[in-house]
PDB file of C-alpha atoms in Angstrom:
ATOM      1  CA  UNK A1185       0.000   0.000   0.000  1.00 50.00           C
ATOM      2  CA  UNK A1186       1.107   3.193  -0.611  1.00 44.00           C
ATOM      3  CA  UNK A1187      -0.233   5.113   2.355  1.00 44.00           C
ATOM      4  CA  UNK A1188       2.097   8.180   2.076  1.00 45.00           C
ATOM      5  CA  UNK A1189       2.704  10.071   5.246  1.00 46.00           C
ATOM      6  CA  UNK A1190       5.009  12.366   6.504  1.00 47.00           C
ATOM      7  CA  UNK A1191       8.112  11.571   8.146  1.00 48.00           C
ATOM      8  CA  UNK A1192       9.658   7.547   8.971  1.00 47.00           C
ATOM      9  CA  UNK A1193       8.736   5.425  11.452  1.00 47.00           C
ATOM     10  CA  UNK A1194       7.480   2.091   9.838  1.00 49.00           C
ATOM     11  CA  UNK A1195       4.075   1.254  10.557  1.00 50.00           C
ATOM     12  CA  UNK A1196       4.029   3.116  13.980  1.00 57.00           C
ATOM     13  CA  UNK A1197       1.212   5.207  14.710  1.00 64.00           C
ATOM     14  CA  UNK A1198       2.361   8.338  16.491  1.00 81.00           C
ATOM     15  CA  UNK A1199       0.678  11.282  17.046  1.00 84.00           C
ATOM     16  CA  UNK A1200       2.396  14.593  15.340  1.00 92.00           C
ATOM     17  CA  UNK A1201       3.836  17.083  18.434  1.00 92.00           C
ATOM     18  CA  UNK A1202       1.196  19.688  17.351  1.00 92.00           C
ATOM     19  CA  UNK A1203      -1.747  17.506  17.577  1.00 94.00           C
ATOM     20  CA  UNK A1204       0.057  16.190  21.232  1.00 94.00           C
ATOM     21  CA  UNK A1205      -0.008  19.852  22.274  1.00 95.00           C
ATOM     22  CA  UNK A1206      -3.435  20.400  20.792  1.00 95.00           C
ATOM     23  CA  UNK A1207      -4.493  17.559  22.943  1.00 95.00           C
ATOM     24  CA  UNK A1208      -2.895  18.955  26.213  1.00 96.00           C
ATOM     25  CA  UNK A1209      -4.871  22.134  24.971  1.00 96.00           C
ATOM     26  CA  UNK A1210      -8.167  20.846  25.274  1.00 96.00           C
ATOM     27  CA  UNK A1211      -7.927  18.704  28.295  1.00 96.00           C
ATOM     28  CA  UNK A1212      -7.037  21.339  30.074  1.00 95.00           C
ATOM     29  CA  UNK A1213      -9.607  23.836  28.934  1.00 94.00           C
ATOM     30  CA  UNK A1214     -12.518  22.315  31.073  1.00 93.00           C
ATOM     31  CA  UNK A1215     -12.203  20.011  33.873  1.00 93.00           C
ATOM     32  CA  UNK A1216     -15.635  20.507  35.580  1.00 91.00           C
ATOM     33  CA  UNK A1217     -16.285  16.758  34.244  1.00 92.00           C
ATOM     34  CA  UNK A1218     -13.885  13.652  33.896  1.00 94.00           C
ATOM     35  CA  UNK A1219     -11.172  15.180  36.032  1.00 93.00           C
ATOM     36  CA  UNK A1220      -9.583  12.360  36.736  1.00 94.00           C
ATOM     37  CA  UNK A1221      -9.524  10.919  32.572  1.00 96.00           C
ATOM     38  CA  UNK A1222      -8.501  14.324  31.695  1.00 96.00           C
ATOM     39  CA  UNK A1223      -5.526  14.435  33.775  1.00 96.00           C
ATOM     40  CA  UNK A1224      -4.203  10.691  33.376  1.00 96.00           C
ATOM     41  CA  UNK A1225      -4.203  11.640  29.350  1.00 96.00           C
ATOM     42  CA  UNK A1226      -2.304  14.959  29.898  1.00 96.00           C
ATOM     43  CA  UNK A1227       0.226  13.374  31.896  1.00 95.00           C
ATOM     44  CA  UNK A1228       1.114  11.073  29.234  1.00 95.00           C
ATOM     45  CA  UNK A1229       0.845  13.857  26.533  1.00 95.00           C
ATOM     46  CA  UNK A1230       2.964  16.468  28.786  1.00 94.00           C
ATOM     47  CA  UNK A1231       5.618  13.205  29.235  1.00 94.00           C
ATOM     48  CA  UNK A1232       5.173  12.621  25.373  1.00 92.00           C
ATOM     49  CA  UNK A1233       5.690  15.828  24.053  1.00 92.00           C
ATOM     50  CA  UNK A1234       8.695  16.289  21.150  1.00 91.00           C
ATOM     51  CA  UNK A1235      10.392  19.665  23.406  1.00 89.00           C
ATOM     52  CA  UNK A1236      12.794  19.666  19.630  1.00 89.00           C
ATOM     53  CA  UNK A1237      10.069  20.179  17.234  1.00 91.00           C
ATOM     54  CA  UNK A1238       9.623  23.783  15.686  1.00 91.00           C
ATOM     55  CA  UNK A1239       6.168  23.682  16.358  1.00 91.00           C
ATOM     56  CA  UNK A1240       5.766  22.927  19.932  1.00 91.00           C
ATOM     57  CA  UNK A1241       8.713  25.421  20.487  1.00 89.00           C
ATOM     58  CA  UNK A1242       6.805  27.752  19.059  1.00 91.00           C
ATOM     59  CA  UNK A1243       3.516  27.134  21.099  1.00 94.00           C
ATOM     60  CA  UNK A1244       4.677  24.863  24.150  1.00 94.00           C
ATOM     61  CA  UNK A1245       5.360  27.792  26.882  1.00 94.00           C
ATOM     62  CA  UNK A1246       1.601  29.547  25.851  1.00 95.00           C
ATOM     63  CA  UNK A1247      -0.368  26.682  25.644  1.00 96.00           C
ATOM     64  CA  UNK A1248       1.632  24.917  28.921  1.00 96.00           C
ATOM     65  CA  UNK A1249       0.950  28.011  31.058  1.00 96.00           C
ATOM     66  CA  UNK A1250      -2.303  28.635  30.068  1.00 96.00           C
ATOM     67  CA  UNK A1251      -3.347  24.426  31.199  1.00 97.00           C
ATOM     68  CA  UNK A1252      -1.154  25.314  34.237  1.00 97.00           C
ATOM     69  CA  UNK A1253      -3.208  28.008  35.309  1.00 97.00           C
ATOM     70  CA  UNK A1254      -6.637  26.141  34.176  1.00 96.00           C
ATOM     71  CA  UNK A1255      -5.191  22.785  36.614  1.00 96.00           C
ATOM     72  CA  UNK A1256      -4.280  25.020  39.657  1.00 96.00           C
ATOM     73  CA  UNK A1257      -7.426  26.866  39.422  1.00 96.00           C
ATOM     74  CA  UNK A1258      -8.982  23.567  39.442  1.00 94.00           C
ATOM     75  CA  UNK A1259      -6.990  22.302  42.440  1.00 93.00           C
ATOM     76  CA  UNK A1260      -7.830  25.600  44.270  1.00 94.00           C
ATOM     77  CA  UNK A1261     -11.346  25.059  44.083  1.00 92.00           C
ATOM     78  CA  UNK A1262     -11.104  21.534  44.976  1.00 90.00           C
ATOM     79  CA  UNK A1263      -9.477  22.774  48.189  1.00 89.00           C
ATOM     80  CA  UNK A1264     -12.263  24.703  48.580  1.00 91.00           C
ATOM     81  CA  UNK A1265     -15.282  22.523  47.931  1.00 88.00           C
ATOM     82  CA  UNK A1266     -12.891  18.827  48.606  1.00 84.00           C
ATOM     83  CA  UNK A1267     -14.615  15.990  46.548  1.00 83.00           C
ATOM     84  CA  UNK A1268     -15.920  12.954  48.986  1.00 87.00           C
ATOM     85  CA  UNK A1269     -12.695  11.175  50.382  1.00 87.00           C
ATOM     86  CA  UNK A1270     -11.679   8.119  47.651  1.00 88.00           C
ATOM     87  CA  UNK A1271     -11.789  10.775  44.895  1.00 87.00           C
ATOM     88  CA  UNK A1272      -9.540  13.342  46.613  1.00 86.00           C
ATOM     89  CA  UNK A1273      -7.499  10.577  47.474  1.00 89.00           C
ATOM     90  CA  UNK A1274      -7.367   9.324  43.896  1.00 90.00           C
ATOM     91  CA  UNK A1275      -7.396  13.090  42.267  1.00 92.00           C
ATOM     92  CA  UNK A1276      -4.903  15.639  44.143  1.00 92.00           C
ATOM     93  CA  UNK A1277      -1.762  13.751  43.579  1.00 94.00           C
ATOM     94  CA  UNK A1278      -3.237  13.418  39.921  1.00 94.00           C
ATOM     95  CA  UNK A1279      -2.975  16.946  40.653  1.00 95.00           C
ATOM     96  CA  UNK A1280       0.410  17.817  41.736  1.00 95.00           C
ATOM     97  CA  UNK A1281       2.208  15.336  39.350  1.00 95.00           C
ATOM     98  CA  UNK A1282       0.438  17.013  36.074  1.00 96.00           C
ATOM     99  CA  UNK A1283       1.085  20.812  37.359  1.00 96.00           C
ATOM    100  CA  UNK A1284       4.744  19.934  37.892  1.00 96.00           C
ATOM    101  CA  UNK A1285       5.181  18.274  34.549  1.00 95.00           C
ATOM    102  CA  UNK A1286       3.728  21.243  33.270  1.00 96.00           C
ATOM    103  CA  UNK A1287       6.057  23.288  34.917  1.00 95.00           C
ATOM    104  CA  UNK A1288       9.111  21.402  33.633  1.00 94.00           C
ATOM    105  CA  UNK A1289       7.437  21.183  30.038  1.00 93.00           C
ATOM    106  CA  UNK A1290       7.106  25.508  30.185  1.00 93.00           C
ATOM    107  CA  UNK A1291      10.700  25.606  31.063  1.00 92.00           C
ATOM    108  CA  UNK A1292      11.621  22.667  28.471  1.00 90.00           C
ATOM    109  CA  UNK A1293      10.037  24.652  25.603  1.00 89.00           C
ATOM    110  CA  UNK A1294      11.968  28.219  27.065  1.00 88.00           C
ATOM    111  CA  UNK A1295      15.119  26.313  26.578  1.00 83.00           C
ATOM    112  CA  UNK A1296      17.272  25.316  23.769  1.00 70.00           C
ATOM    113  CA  UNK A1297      17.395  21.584  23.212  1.00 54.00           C
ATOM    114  CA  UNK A1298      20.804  21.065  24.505  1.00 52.00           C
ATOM    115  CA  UNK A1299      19.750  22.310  27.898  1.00 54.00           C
ATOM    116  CA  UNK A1300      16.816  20.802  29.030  1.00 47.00           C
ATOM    117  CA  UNK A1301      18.719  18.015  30.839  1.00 48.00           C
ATOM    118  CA  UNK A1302      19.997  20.634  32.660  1.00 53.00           C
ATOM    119  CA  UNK A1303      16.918  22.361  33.985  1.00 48.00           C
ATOM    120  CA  UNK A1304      16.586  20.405  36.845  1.00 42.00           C
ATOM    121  CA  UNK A1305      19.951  21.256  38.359  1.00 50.00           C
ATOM    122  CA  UNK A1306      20.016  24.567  37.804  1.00 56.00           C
ATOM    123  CA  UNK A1307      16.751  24.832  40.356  1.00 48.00           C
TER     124      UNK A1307
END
């Protein structure tokens, strides 16, 4: 078959960096419902995000800090009006894990490539 496509990888089915970051865009938007699914996706599209492609350079550090803002708003309110007991339990380190991947993914995407094994020692 000649499917075409852009880009190698034989036969695997990965998702471009801009739709990843498009993703991470609109599961952060509104997290009145599925909380929980929301965040378990974004942490595996903040952890799968290409920090090297031109595109999510581009966008990474707006659309990042924009989620991060959306998620701690999120976790503020849940401070304020706690969910019953098993869902706190199950959502706030949910929670904490996804705002500090965002955090390293802002400063990822404010870095040249070569760097961002360094972020974390420069803190």
């Amino acid at each position: 078959g000649s499917s075409g496509g852009s880009g190698g990888g034989g036969g695997s089915s990965r998702v471009s960096p801009a739709v990843t970051l498009s993703l991470i865009q609109q599961l952060g938007y509104d997290l009145s419902k599925n909380i929980e699914l929301k965040l378990r996706w974004m942490k595996a599209a903040v952890v799968a995000l290409d920090y090297s492609n031109a595109v999510v350079k581009q966008h990474a550090a707006a659309v990042l800090g924009s989620t991060y803002q959306n998620v701690d708003q999120r976790r503020q309110l849940l401070q304020q009006r706690p969910p019953p007991p098993q869902e706190a339990k199950r959502i706030a380190p949910l929670i904490m894990g996804v705002l500090s991947l965002l955090q390293k993914g802002i400063q990822a995407a404010r870095q040249p490539a070569q760097q961002q094994q360094q972020q974390q020692q420069q803190q």
